Amino acid sequence: MSEQQKQSNKWDKLALLLVFIWPFIFLYKYMIADASFSLKLRMDVIHFYYSKVYLLDTLSNFRIPLWSPAEGCGFPFFSSPFNQAFYPLHFPLAIYYKLTGGFSWVDYQRFSILGLALFAVFLYLWLRNLKLNWRAAMIATLVMSISFKMTGIINRMQATHSIAWVMMILWGMTYMLRKGQLVKGGVIVSIGTFLLFTCGYTYYIYYCIFLLPPIYLAYMIKQLREQITGISEIKI
């Protein structure tokens, strides 16, 4: 590895750290509870918060909630995608629930902002796999991750996490084009797809039908691929 590549890798790592923590810094008023400057999300959160507490309580007691007694005469809890009964990130969150003895409203907000931080990481990685240097990729990510459109969805934790996994899939699709990275890129796409489906925000799953195939087709056209990624030859 050349000295220039080592320097680039160092800046990439620092940029990744910065884009990850930036949403937490920018939205700090939603991160800190019981302060004069604290902000509390209200719209939509009430529809997801209580089911989240129920889910974490059962998981912390080593049970997967297949049935909820709270609605009418009962309801199959796992069948609602918004409940995310099988979402893997809930397992470490269940440990947090057990250790702290609860899951507050501000915890929900923090978990939602974590989705924006993950989105920023995968957006940066995707842009770096295009013909962008680390400075341009970092600035674009810093702006995009706290844009009005992104901060407007933090009241739905399912949305912020789902868009992160969509970006992970897009990064994996691009990574696969590079020589010798087909398997690694395929693993990234597979993990991202699994997390997207278990995250359960059906709107974004539907959007992927229209978002991802055109990008895939663009990658298959040599002239477009060279302009976007700088990669000339691939094994289709």
Coordinates of C-alpha atoms in Angstrom, one line a residue:
M1 CA 0.0 0.0 0.0
S2 CA 1.4 3.4 -1.1
E3 CA 1.8 6.3 1.3
Q4 CA -1.0 8.2 -0.5
Q5 CA -3.4 5.2 0.0
K6 CA -2.5 5.0 3.7
Q7 CA -3.2 8.7 4.1
S8 CA -6.5 8.3 2.2
N9 CA -7.5 5.4 4.5
K10 CA -6.7 7.5 7.6
W11 CA -8.9 10.3 6.4
D12 CA -11.7 7.9 5.4
K13 CA -11.7 6.5 9.0
L14 CA -11.9 10.0 10.5
A15 CA -14.6 11.0 8.1
L16 CA -16.6 7.9 8.9
L17 CA -16.4 8.7 12.6
L18 CA -17.5 12.3 12.0
V19 CA -20.5 11.4 9.8
F20 CA -21.6 8.8 12.3
I21 CA -21.6 11.2 15.3
W22 CA -22.9 14.2 13.4
P23 CA -26.6 13.4 13.6
F24 CA -26.3 12.9 17.4
I25 CA -24.6 16.3 17.7
F26 CA -27.0 18.1 15.5
L27 CA -30.1 16.6 17.2
Y28 CA -28.7 16.8 20.7
K29 CA -32.0 18.4 22.0
Y30 CA -33.7 15.1 21.3
M31 CA -30.9 13.1 22.9
I32 CA -31.0 14.7 26.4
A33 CA -34.1 14.3 28.7
D34 CA -35.4 16.7 31.4
A35 CA -33.4 19.8 30.3
S36 CA -34.8 23.2 29.6
F37 CA -33.7 22.8 25.9
S38 CA -34.9 19.2 25.5
L39 CA -37.4 18.4 22.7
K40 CA -39.9 15.6 22.6
L41 CA -41.3 14.0 19.5
R42 CA -45.1 13.5 19.6
M43 CA -46.6 12.8 16.2
D44 CA -46.6 9.1 15.3
V45 CA -44.3 8.0 18.2
I46 CA -47.2 7.1 20.4
H47 CA -48.3 4.5 17.8
F48 CA -44.9 2.7 18.1
Y49 CA -43.4 3.4 21.5
Y50 CA -45.7 1.2 23.7
S51 CA -45.3 -1.8 21.4
K52 CA -41.6 -1.3 21.5
V53 CA -41.6 -1.4 25.3
Y54 CA -43.7 -4.6 25.2
L55 CA -41.3 -6.2 22.7
L56 CA -38.2 -5.3 24.7
D57 CA -39.8 -6.5 27.9
T58 CA -40.5 -9.9 26.4
L59 CA -37.1 -10.2 24.7
S60 CA -35.3 -9.3 27.9
N61 CA -37.1 -12.3 29.5
F62 CA -36.0 -14.6 26.6
R63 CA -39.4 -14.7 24.9
I64 CA -40.4 -13.6 21.4
P65 CA -43.8 -12.0 21.6
L66 CA -46.0 -13.8 19.0
W67 CA -49.2 -12.6 20.6
S68 CA -50.3 -9.3 22.1
P69 CA -53.2 -9.2 24.5
A70 CA -53.6 -5.4 24.3
E71 CA -55.8 -5.0 21.3
G72 CA -59.5 -6.2 21.5
C73 CA -59.5 -9.9 22.2
G74 CA -55.8 -10.2 21.3
F75 CA -53.7 -9.7 18.2
P76 CA -50.8 -11.6 16.5
F77 CA -48.1 -9.2 17.5
F78 CA -45.5 -10.6 15.1
S79 CA -47.7 -10.1 12.0
S80 CA -47.6 -6.3 12.1
P81 CA -44.4 -5.2 10.3
F82 CA -44.3 -2.0 12.4
N83 CA -43.7 -4.1 15.6
Q84 CA -40.4 -5.4 14.2
A85 CA -40.7 -8.6 16.2
F86 CA -37.7 -10.2 14.5
Y87 CA -35.5 -7.1 14.0
P88 CA -31.9 -8.1 15.1
L89 CA -31.0 -4.7 16.6
H90 CA -33.7 -5.2 19.2
F91 CA -31.6 -7.9 20.9
P92 CA -28.9 -5.6 22.1
L93 CA -31.6 -3.1 22.9
A94 CA -33.3 -5.7 25.1
I95 CA -30.0 -6.0 27.1
Y96 CA -30.0 -2.3 27.5
Y97 CA -33.7 -2.5 28.7
K98 CA -32.7 -5.2 31.2
L99 CA -29.7 -3.3 32.6
T100 CA -31.5 0.1 32.9
G101 CA -34.9 -1.3 33.9
G102 CA -36.8 0.4 31.2
F103 CA -37.1 2.1 27.8
S104 CA -38.0 5.7 28.0
W105 CA -39.4 8.1 25.4
V106 CA -36.0 9.7 25.0
D107 CA -34.5 6.2 24.4
Y108 CA -36.9 5.8 21.5
Q109 CA -35.6 9.1 20.1
R110 CA -32.0 8.1 20.5
F111 CA -32.6 4.8 18.8
S112 CA -34.3 6.6 16.0
I113 CA -31.4 9.0 15.6
L114 CA -29.0 6.0 15.5
G115 CA -30.8 5.1 12.2
L116 CA -29.7 8.5 10.8
A117 CA -26.1 7.8 12.0
L118 CA -26.1 4.4 10.2
F119 CA -27.6 6.0 7.1
A120 CA -24.7 8.5 7.1
V121 CA -22.1 5.8 7.4
F122 CA -23.5 3.8 4.4
L123 CA -24.1 6.9 2.4
Y124 CA -20.4 7.9 2.8
L125 CA -19.3 4.4 1.9
W126 CA -21.4 4.4 -1.2
L127 CA -20.2 7.8 -2.3
R128 CA -16.6 6.7 -1.8
N129 CA -17.3 3.8 -4.2
L130 CA -18.3 6.3 -6.8
K131 CA -15.9 8.9 -8.3
L132 CA -15.8 11.1 -5.3
N133 CA -12.9 12.0 -3.0
W134 CA -13.3 11.8 0.7
R135 CA -13.9 15.5 1.2
A136 CA -16.7 15.7 -1.3
A137 CA -18.3 12.5 0.1
M138 CA -18.0 13.7 3.7
I139 CA -19.5 17.1 3.0
A140 CA -22.4 15.6 1.0
T141 CA -23.0 13.1 3.8
L142 CA -23.0 15.7 6.6
V143 CA -25.5 17.8 4.7
M144 CA -27.8 15.0 3.6
S145 CA -27.9 13.2 7.0
I146 CA -29.4 16.2 8.8
S147 CA -31.4 17.5 5.9
F148 CA -35.1 18.4 6.4
K149 CA -36.2 15.2 4.7
M150 CA -34.1 13.0 7.0
T151 CA -34.8 14.8 10.3
G152 CA -38.5 14.8 9.4
I153 CA -38.7 11.0 9.8
I154 CA -37.1 10.6 13.2
N155 CA -40.6 10.3 14.7
R156 CA -40.7 6.9 13.1
M157 CA -37.8 4.8 14.1
Q158 CA -38.7 2.2 11.5
A159 CA -38.1 4.7 8.8
T160 CA -34.7 5.9 9.9
H161 CA -33.4 2.4 10.3
S162 CA -34.9 1.2 7.0
I163 CA -33.4 4.0 4.9
A164 CA -30.0 3.1 6.4
W165 CA -30.4 -0.5 5.2
V166 CA -31.5 0.7 1.8
M167 CA -28.3 2.7 1.6
M168 CA -26.3 -0.4 2.8
I169 CA -27.8 -2.4 -0.1
L170 CA -26.9 0.4 -2.6
W171 CA -23.3 0.4 -1.2
G172 CA -23.1 -3.4 -1.5
M173 CA -24.4 -3.2 -5.1
T174 CA -21.6 -0.8 -6.0
Y175 CA -18.9 -2.6 -4.1
M176 CA -19.7 -5.8 -6.0
L177 CA -18.5 -4.1 -9.2
R178 CA -14.9 -3.9 -8.0
K179 CA -12.5 -6.6 -9.0
G180 CA -12.4 -9.5 -6.6
Q181 CA -15.2 -8.0 -4.4
L182 CA -18.2 -9.9 -5.8
V183 CA -18.7 -12.2 -2.7
K184 CA -18.0 -9.5 -0.2
G185 CA -20.4 -7.1 -1.9
G186 CA -23.0 -9.9 -2.1
V187 CA -22.8 -10.5 1.6
I188 CA -23.3 -6.7 2.2
V189 CA -26.4 -6.8 0.0
S190 CA -27.8 -9.9 1.7
I191 CA -27.3 -8.5 5.2
G192 CA -28.8 -5.2 4.2
T193 CA -31.8 -6.9 2.6
F194 CA -32.4 -9.1 5.6
L195 CA -32.3 -6.1 8.0
L196 CA -34.6 -4.0 5.7
F197 CA -37.2 -6.7 5.7
T198 CA -37.1 -7.4 9.4
C199 CA -37.1 -3.6 10.1
G200 CA -40.6 -3.7 8.7
Y201 CA -41.1 -0.2 7.2
T202 CA -43.1 -1.5 4.2
Y203 CA -43.1 1.9 2.4
Y204 CA -39.3 1.8 1.8
I205 CA -39.4 -1.8 0.8
Y206 CA -41.9 -0.8 -1.8
Y207 CA -39.8 2.2 -2.9
C208 CA -36.9 -0.2 -3.5
I209 CA -38.8 -1.8 -6.4
F210 CA -38.5 1.5 -8.3
L211 CA -35.1 2.7 -6.9
L212 CA -32.7 -0.2 -7.1
P213 CA -33.4 -1.8 -10.5
P214 CA -32.7 1.4 -12.5
I215 CA -29.4 1.9 -10.6
Y216 CA -28.5 -1.7 -11.3
L217 CA -29.2 -1.3 -15.0
A218 CA -27.1 1.9 -15.1
Y219 CA -24.2 -0.1 -13.7
M220 CA -24.6 -2.7 -16.4
I221 CA -24.1 0.0 -19.2
K222 CA -20.4 0.5 -19.7
Q223 CA -20.5 4.2 -20.5
L224 CA -22.7 5.1 -17.5
R225 CA -20.7 2.8 -15.2
E226 CA -17.4 4.4 -16.1
Q227 CA -18.9 7.9 -15.6
I228 CA -20.4 7.0 -12.2
T229 CA -17.9 4.6 -10.7
G230 CA -14.8 4.8 -12.8
I231 CA -14.9 1.0 -13.3
S232 CA -14.5 -0.1 -16.9
E233 CA -14.8 -3.9 -17.1
I234 CA -16.9 -6.2 -15.0
K235 CA -18.0 -9.9 -15.1
I236 CA -21.7 -9.6 -15.5

